[in-house]
Each structure stands twice: as structure tokens, then as C-alpha cells.
mmCIF file of C-alpha atoms in Angstrom:
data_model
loop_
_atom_site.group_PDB
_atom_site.id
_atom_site.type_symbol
_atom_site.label_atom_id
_atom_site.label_comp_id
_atom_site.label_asym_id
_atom_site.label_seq_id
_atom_site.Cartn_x
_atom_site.Cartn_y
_atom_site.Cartn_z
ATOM 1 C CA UNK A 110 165.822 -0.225 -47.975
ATOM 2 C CA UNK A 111 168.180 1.171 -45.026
ATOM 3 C CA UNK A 112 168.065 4.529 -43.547
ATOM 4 C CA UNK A 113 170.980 5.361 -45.302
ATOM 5 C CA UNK A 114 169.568 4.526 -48.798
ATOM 6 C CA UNK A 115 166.339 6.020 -47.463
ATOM 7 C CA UNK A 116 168.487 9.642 -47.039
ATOM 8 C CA UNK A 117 169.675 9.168 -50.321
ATOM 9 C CA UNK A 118 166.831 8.966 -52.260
ATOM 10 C CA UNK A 119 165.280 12.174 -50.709
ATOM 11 C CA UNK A 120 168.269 13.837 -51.710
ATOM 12 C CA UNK A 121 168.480 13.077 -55.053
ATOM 13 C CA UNK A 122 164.939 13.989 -55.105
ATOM 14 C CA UNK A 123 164.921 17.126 -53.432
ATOM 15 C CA UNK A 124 168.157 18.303 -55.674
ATOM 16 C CA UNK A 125 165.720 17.168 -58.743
ATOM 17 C CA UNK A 126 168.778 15.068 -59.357
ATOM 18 C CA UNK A 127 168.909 11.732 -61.588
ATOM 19 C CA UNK A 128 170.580 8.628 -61.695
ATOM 20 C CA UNK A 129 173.295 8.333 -65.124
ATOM 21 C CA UNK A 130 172.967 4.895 -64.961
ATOM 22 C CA UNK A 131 169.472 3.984 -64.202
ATOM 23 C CA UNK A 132 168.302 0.577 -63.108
ATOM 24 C CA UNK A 133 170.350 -1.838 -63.065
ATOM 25 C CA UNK A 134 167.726 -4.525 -63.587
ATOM 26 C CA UNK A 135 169.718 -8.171 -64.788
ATOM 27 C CA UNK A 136 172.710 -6.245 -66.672
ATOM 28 C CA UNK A 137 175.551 -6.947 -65.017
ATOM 29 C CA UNK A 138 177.415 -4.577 -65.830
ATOM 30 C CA UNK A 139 176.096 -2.001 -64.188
ATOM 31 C CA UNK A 140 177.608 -3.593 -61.246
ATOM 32 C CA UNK A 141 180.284 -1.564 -59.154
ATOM 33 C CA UNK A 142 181.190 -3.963 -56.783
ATOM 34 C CA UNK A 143 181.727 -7.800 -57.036
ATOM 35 C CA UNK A 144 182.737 -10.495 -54.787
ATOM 36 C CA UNK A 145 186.193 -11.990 -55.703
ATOM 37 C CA UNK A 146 184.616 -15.567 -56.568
ATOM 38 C CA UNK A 147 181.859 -13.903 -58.078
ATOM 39 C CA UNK A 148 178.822 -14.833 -56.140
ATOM 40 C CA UNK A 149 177.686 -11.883 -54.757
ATOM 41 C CA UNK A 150 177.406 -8.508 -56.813
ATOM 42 C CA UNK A 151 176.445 -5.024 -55.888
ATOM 43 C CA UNK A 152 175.980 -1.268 -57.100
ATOM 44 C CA UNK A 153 177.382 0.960 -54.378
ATOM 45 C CA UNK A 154 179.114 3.185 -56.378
ATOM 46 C CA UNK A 155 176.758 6.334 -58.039
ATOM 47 C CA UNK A 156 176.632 9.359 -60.576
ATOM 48 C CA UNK A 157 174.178 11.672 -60.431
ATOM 49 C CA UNK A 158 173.702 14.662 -62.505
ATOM 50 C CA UNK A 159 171.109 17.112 -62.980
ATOM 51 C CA UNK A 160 168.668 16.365 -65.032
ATOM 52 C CA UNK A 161 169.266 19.398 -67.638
ATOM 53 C CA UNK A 162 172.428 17.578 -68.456
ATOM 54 C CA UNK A 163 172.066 14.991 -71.524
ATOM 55 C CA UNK A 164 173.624 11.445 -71.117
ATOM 56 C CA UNK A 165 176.169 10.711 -74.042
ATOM 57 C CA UNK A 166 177.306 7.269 -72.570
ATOM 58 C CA UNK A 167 178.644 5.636 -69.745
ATOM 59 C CA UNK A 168 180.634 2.545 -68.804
ATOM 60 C CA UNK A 169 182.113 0.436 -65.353
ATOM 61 C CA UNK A 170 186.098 0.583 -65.866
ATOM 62 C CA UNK A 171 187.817 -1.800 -64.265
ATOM 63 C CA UNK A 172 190.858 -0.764 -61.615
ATOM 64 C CA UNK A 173 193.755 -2.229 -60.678
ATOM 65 C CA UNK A 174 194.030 -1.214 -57.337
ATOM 66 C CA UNK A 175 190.857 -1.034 -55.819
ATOM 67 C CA UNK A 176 188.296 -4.249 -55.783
ATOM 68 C CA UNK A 177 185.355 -1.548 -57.313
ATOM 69 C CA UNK A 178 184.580 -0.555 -60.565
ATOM 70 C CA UNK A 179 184.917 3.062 -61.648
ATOM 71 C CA UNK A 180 181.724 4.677 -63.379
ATOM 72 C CA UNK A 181 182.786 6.236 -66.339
ATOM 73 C CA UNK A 182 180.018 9.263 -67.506
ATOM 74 C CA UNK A 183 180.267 11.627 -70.352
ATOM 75 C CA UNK A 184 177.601 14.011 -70.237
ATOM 76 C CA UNK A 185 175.761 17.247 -72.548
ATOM 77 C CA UNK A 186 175.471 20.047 -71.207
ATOM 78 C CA UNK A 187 172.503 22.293 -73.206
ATOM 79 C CA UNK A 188 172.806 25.605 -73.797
ATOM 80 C CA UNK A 189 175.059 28.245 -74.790
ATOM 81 C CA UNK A 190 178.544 27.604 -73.008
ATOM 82 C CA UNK A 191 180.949 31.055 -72.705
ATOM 83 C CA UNK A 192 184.291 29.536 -72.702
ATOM 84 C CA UNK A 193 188.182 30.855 -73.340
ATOM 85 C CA UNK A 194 190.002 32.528 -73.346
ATOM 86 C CA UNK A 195 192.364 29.406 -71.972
ATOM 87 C CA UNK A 196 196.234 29.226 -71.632
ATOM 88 C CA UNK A 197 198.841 26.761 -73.449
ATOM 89 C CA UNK A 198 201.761 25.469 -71.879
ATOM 90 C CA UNK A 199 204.878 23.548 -74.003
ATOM 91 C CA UNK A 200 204.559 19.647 -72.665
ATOM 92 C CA UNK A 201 208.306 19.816 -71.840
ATOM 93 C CA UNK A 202 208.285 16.172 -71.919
ATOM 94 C CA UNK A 203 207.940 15.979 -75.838
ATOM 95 C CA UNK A 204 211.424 17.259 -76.217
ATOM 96 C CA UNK A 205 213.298 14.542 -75.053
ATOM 97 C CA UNK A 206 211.713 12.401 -77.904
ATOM 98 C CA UNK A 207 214.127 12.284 -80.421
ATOM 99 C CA UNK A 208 211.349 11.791 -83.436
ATOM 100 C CA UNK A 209 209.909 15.082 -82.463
ATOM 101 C CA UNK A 210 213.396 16.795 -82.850
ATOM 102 C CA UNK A 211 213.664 15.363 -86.136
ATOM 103 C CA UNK A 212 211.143 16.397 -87.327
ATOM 104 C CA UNK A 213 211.259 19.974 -85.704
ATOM 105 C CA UNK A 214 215.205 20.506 -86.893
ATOM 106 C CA UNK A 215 213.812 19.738 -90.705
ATOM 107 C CA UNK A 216 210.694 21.909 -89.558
ATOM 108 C CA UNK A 217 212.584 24.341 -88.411
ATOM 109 C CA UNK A 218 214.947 24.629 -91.408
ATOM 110 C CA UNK A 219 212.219 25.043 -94.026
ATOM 111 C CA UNK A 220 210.962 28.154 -91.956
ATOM 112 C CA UNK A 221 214.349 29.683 -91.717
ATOM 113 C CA UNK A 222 214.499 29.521 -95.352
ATOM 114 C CA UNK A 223 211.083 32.003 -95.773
ATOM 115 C CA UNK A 224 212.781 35.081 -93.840
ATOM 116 C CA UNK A 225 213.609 36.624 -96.751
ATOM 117 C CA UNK A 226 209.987 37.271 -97.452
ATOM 118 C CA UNK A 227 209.458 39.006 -93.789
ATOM 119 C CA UNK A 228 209.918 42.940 -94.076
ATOM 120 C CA UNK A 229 212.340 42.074 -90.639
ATOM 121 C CA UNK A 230 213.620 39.263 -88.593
ATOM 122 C CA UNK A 231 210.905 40.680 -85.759
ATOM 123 C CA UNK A 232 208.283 39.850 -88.215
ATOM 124 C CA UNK A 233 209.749 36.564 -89.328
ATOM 125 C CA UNK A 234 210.449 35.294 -85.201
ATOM 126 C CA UNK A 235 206.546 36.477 -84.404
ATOM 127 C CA UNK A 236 205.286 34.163 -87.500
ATOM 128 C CA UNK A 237 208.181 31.009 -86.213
ATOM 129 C CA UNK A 238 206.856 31.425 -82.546
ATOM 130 C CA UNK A 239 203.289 30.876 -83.674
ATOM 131 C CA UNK A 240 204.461 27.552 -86.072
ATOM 132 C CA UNK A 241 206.663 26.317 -83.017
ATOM 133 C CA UNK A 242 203.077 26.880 -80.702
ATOM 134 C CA UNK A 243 201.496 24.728 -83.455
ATOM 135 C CA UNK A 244 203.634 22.463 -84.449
ATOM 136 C CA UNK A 245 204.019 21.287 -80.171
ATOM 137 C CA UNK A 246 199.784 21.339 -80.635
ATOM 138 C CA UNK A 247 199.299 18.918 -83.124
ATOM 139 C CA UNK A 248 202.079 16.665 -81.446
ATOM 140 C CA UNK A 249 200.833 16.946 -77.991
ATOM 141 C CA UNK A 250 197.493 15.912 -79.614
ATOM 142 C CA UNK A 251 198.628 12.824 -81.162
ATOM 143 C CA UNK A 252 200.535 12.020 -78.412
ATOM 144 C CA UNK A 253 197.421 12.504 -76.021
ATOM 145 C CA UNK A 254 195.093 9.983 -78.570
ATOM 146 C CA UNK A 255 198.399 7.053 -78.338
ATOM 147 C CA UNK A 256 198.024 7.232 -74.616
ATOM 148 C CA UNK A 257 194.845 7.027 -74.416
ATOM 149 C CA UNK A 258 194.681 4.305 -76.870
ATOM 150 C CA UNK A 259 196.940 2.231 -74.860
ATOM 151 C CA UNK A 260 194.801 3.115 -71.379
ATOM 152 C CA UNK A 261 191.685 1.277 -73.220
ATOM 153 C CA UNK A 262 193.953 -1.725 -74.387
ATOM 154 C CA UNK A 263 195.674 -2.026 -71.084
ATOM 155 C CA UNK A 264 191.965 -1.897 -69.482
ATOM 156 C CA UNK A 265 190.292 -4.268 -72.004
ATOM 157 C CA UNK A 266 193.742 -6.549 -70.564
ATOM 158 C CA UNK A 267 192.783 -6.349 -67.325
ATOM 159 C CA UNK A 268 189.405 -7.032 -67.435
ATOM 160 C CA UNK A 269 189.749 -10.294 -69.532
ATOM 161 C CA UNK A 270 192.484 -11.165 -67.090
ATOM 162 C CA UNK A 271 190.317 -10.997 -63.710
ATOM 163 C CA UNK A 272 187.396 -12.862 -65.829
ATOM 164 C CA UNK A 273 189.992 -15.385 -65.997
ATOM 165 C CA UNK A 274 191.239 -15.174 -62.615
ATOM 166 C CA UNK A 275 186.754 -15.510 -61.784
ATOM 167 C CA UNK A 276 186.977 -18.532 -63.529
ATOM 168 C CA UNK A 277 189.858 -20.371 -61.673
ATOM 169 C CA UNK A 278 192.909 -19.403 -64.000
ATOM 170 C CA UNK A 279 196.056 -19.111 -62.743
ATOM 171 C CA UNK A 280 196.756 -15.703 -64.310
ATOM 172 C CA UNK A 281 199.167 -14.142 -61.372
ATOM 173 C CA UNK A 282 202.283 -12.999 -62.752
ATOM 174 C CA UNK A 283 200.082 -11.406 -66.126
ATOM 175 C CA UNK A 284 198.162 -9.776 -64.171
ATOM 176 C CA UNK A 285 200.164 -8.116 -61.806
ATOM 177 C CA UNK A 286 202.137 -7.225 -65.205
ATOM 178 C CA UNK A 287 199.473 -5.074 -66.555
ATOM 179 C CA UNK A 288 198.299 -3.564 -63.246
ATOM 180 C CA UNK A 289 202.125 -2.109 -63.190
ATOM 181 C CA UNK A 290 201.516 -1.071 -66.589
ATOM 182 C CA UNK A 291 198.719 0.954 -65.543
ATOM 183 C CA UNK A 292 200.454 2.130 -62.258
ATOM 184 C CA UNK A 293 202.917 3.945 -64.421
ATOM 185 C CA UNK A 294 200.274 5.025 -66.533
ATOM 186 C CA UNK A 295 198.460 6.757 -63.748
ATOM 187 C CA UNK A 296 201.551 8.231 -62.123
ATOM 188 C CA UNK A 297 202.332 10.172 -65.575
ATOM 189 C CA UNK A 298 198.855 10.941 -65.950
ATOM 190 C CA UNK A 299 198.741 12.829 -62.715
ATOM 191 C CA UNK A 300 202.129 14.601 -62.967
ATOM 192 C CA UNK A 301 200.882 16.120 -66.022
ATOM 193 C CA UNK A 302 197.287 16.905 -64.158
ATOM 194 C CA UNK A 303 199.399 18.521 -61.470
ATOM 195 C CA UNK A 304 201.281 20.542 -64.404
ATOM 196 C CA UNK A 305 198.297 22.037 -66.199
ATOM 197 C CA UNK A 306 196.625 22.981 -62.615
ATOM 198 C CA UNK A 307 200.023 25.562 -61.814
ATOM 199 C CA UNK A 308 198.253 28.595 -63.011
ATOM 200 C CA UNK A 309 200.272 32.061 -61.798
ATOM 201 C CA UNK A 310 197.508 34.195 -61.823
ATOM 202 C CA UNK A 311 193.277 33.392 -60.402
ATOM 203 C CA UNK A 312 190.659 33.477 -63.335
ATOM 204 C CA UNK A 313 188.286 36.959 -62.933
ATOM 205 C CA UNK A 314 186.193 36.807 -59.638
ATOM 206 C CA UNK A 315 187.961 33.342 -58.590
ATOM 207 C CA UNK A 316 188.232 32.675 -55.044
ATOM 208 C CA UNK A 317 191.421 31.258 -53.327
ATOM 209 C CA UNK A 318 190.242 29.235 -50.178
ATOM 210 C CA UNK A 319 192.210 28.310 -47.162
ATOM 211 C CA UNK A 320 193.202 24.672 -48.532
ATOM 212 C CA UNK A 321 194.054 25.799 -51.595
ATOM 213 C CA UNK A 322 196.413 28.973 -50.117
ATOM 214 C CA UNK A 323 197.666 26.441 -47.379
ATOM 215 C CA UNK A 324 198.793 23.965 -49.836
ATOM 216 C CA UNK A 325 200.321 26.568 -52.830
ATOM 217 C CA UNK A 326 202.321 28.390 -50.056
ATOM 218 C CA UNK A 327 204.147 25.374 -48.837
ATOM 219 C CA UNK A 328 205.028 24.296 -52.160
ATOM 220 C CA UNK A 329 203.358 20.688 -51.934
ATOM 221 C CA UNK A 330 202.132 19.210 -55.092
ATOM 222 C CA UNK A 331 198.667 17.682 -55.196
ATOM 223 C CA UNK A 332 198.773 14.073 -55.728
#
């Protein structure tokens, strides 16, 4: 063991940290790092957590643009968590589909036709706004399970691909398909990350630092 994995064992000890993966012992797949013709294998990559938090599951993910392995964790936290209240924002981006304005417009229609049975238009529009707030929910949802769907298939793709590219195939032009697949993937992902993180006004008792003030005054997105 090196100095450097020396300090990192006291650490995790000291911080009465653990390891979410454990030993890696002959499973290969706990394996971050692998030599392109497959000789040589290595866990450099790490995720520790306390150790009040539970371990649900975890998994190595395979990346297009990076030669390691990312360390997928879900976790459980115990305890009573205080959350809320949180904010909603319309995912602008779901109005330029034209099966969600079809089905709004008919939507839409059917709760025109129930203001007669608000005491005013006032009441009526307070009711609509709350449908309109669902209805964009339950889309947004589906929308966010279809994407995520089609992140597993494209990884399950890639990592059947480089097998094949471990084992001698020619596989070139598919694989550089799907890793622009998941390029584009990853760019929308992270323009809607940088969306949800605009928030006008600091949760109670939340601290601005320097970066953060540095970065929001000139206007530069986070990538």
C-alpha cells in the first residue's frame, strides 16, 4: 500500500466513513478502471458515505467519454427528513410537442365547459391554473421515466459494444453512433440541471459564497 492509499484509509477511518462498494474481491465489476485490451484492471474510483446512511444498490456505468467507469450509489438516509416546501417551474420545452397540445386544447376545452358551475370566472381561472400545474406534472413525469428509459438502453448499448470492441470486433462506426447518442443526451440533461438551479430568491439561512455571487453576477451558466 502507497502513502497515498495509506492517507486514505486514515481518513475514512477517522470520518467513521465506509466504503459503498466494499471489497472488490474476484467480481469484476466492481472495477472502475480497465485497460483497453483488457489485461490489466483497477478500482481507483470511490464512494464513501457515512455509515448512518443505508445502501439501496449500486452499479459501475459505463461512459462514453472518459476510459473510467462511473459508480452509481443510491443510498437511505434514516430518520425523520423535514423537507418542502419546494418550487415548480413549467418545462417550457414540453410545449413545442405537438401531442401535448393535443391533448391540452381537448383538455382545455372540457374545463371551459365547467365555468358555469364556478360562482365567477376568478373562481373558475384559480381551479384551470391548478389543472394546467397538473396536467404539465404528470407529463413532465412521463416524459422524465422515457428519458431515462432510453439513458439505460443507450448504456446497456454501449457496454455490449466496448465488450465487443475487448474482444477484437470491429464495432467503430456503432459505437461512435451511440456515444453521440448519449452526447446529446447529456447536453439536454444539463441544460435542464442548469434550469431548475435559477432560483430568484436564497432558501432561509442560505449562504451565497464568492463563486457562486461571482458567477450569477456575470450571467455565465454552469456547465
Amino acid at each position: 500500500m502507497g502513502d497515498a492509499a495509506k492517507l486514505l484509509a486514515e481518513m475514512v477511518g477517522e470520518a467513521s466513513l465506509k466504503d459503498v462498494i466494499g471489497s472488490i474481491g474476484l467480481d469484476a465489476r466492481n472495477f472502475t478502471w480497465s485497460h483497453p485490451e483488457g489485461f490489466l484492471r483497477s478500482r481507483i474510483d470511490f464512494v464513501f458515505t457515512s455509515k448512518s446512511v443505508g445502501i439501496r444498490q449500486h452499479s459501475m456505468v459505463t461512459v462514453h467519454f472518459s476510459d473510467h467507469r462511473a459508480i452509481r450509489f443510491q443510498g437511505e438516509l434514516t430518520g425523520k427528513l423535514l423537507t418542502g416546501p419546494g418550487t415548480w417551474k413549467l418545462n417550457s420545452s414540453l410545449l413545442g410537442r405537438e401531442d401535448v397540445q393535443k391533448v391540452l386544447r381537448r383538455t382545455y376545452s372540457e374545463w371551459q365547459g365547467m365555468k358555469d358551475t364556478f360562482q365567477s370566472t376568478g373562481e373558475w381561472w384559480d381551479w384551470v391554473k391548478g389543472r394546467i400545474q397538473d396536467f404539465f406534472k404528470n407529463v413532465g413525469r412521463k416524459a422524465a421515466r422515457g428519458r431515462r428509459k432510453e439513458f439505460s438502453r443507450l448504456q446497456q448499448q454501449l457496454q455490449e459494444l466496448h465488450d465487443l470492441q475487448l474482444r477484437g470486433w470491429d464495432i467503430m462506426n456503432p459505437l461512435e453512433a451511440v456515444k453521440k447518442e448519449l452526447n446529446e443526451h447529456f447536453h439536454d440533461d444539463s441544460r435542464r440541471i442548469i434550469f431548475r438551479s435559477k432560483v430568484e430568491n436564497l432558501e432561509k439561512r442560505e449562504k451565497c459564497n464568492s463563486f457562486f455571487k461571482k458567477i450569477h453576477s456575470a450571467h455565465t451558466p454552469l456547465v
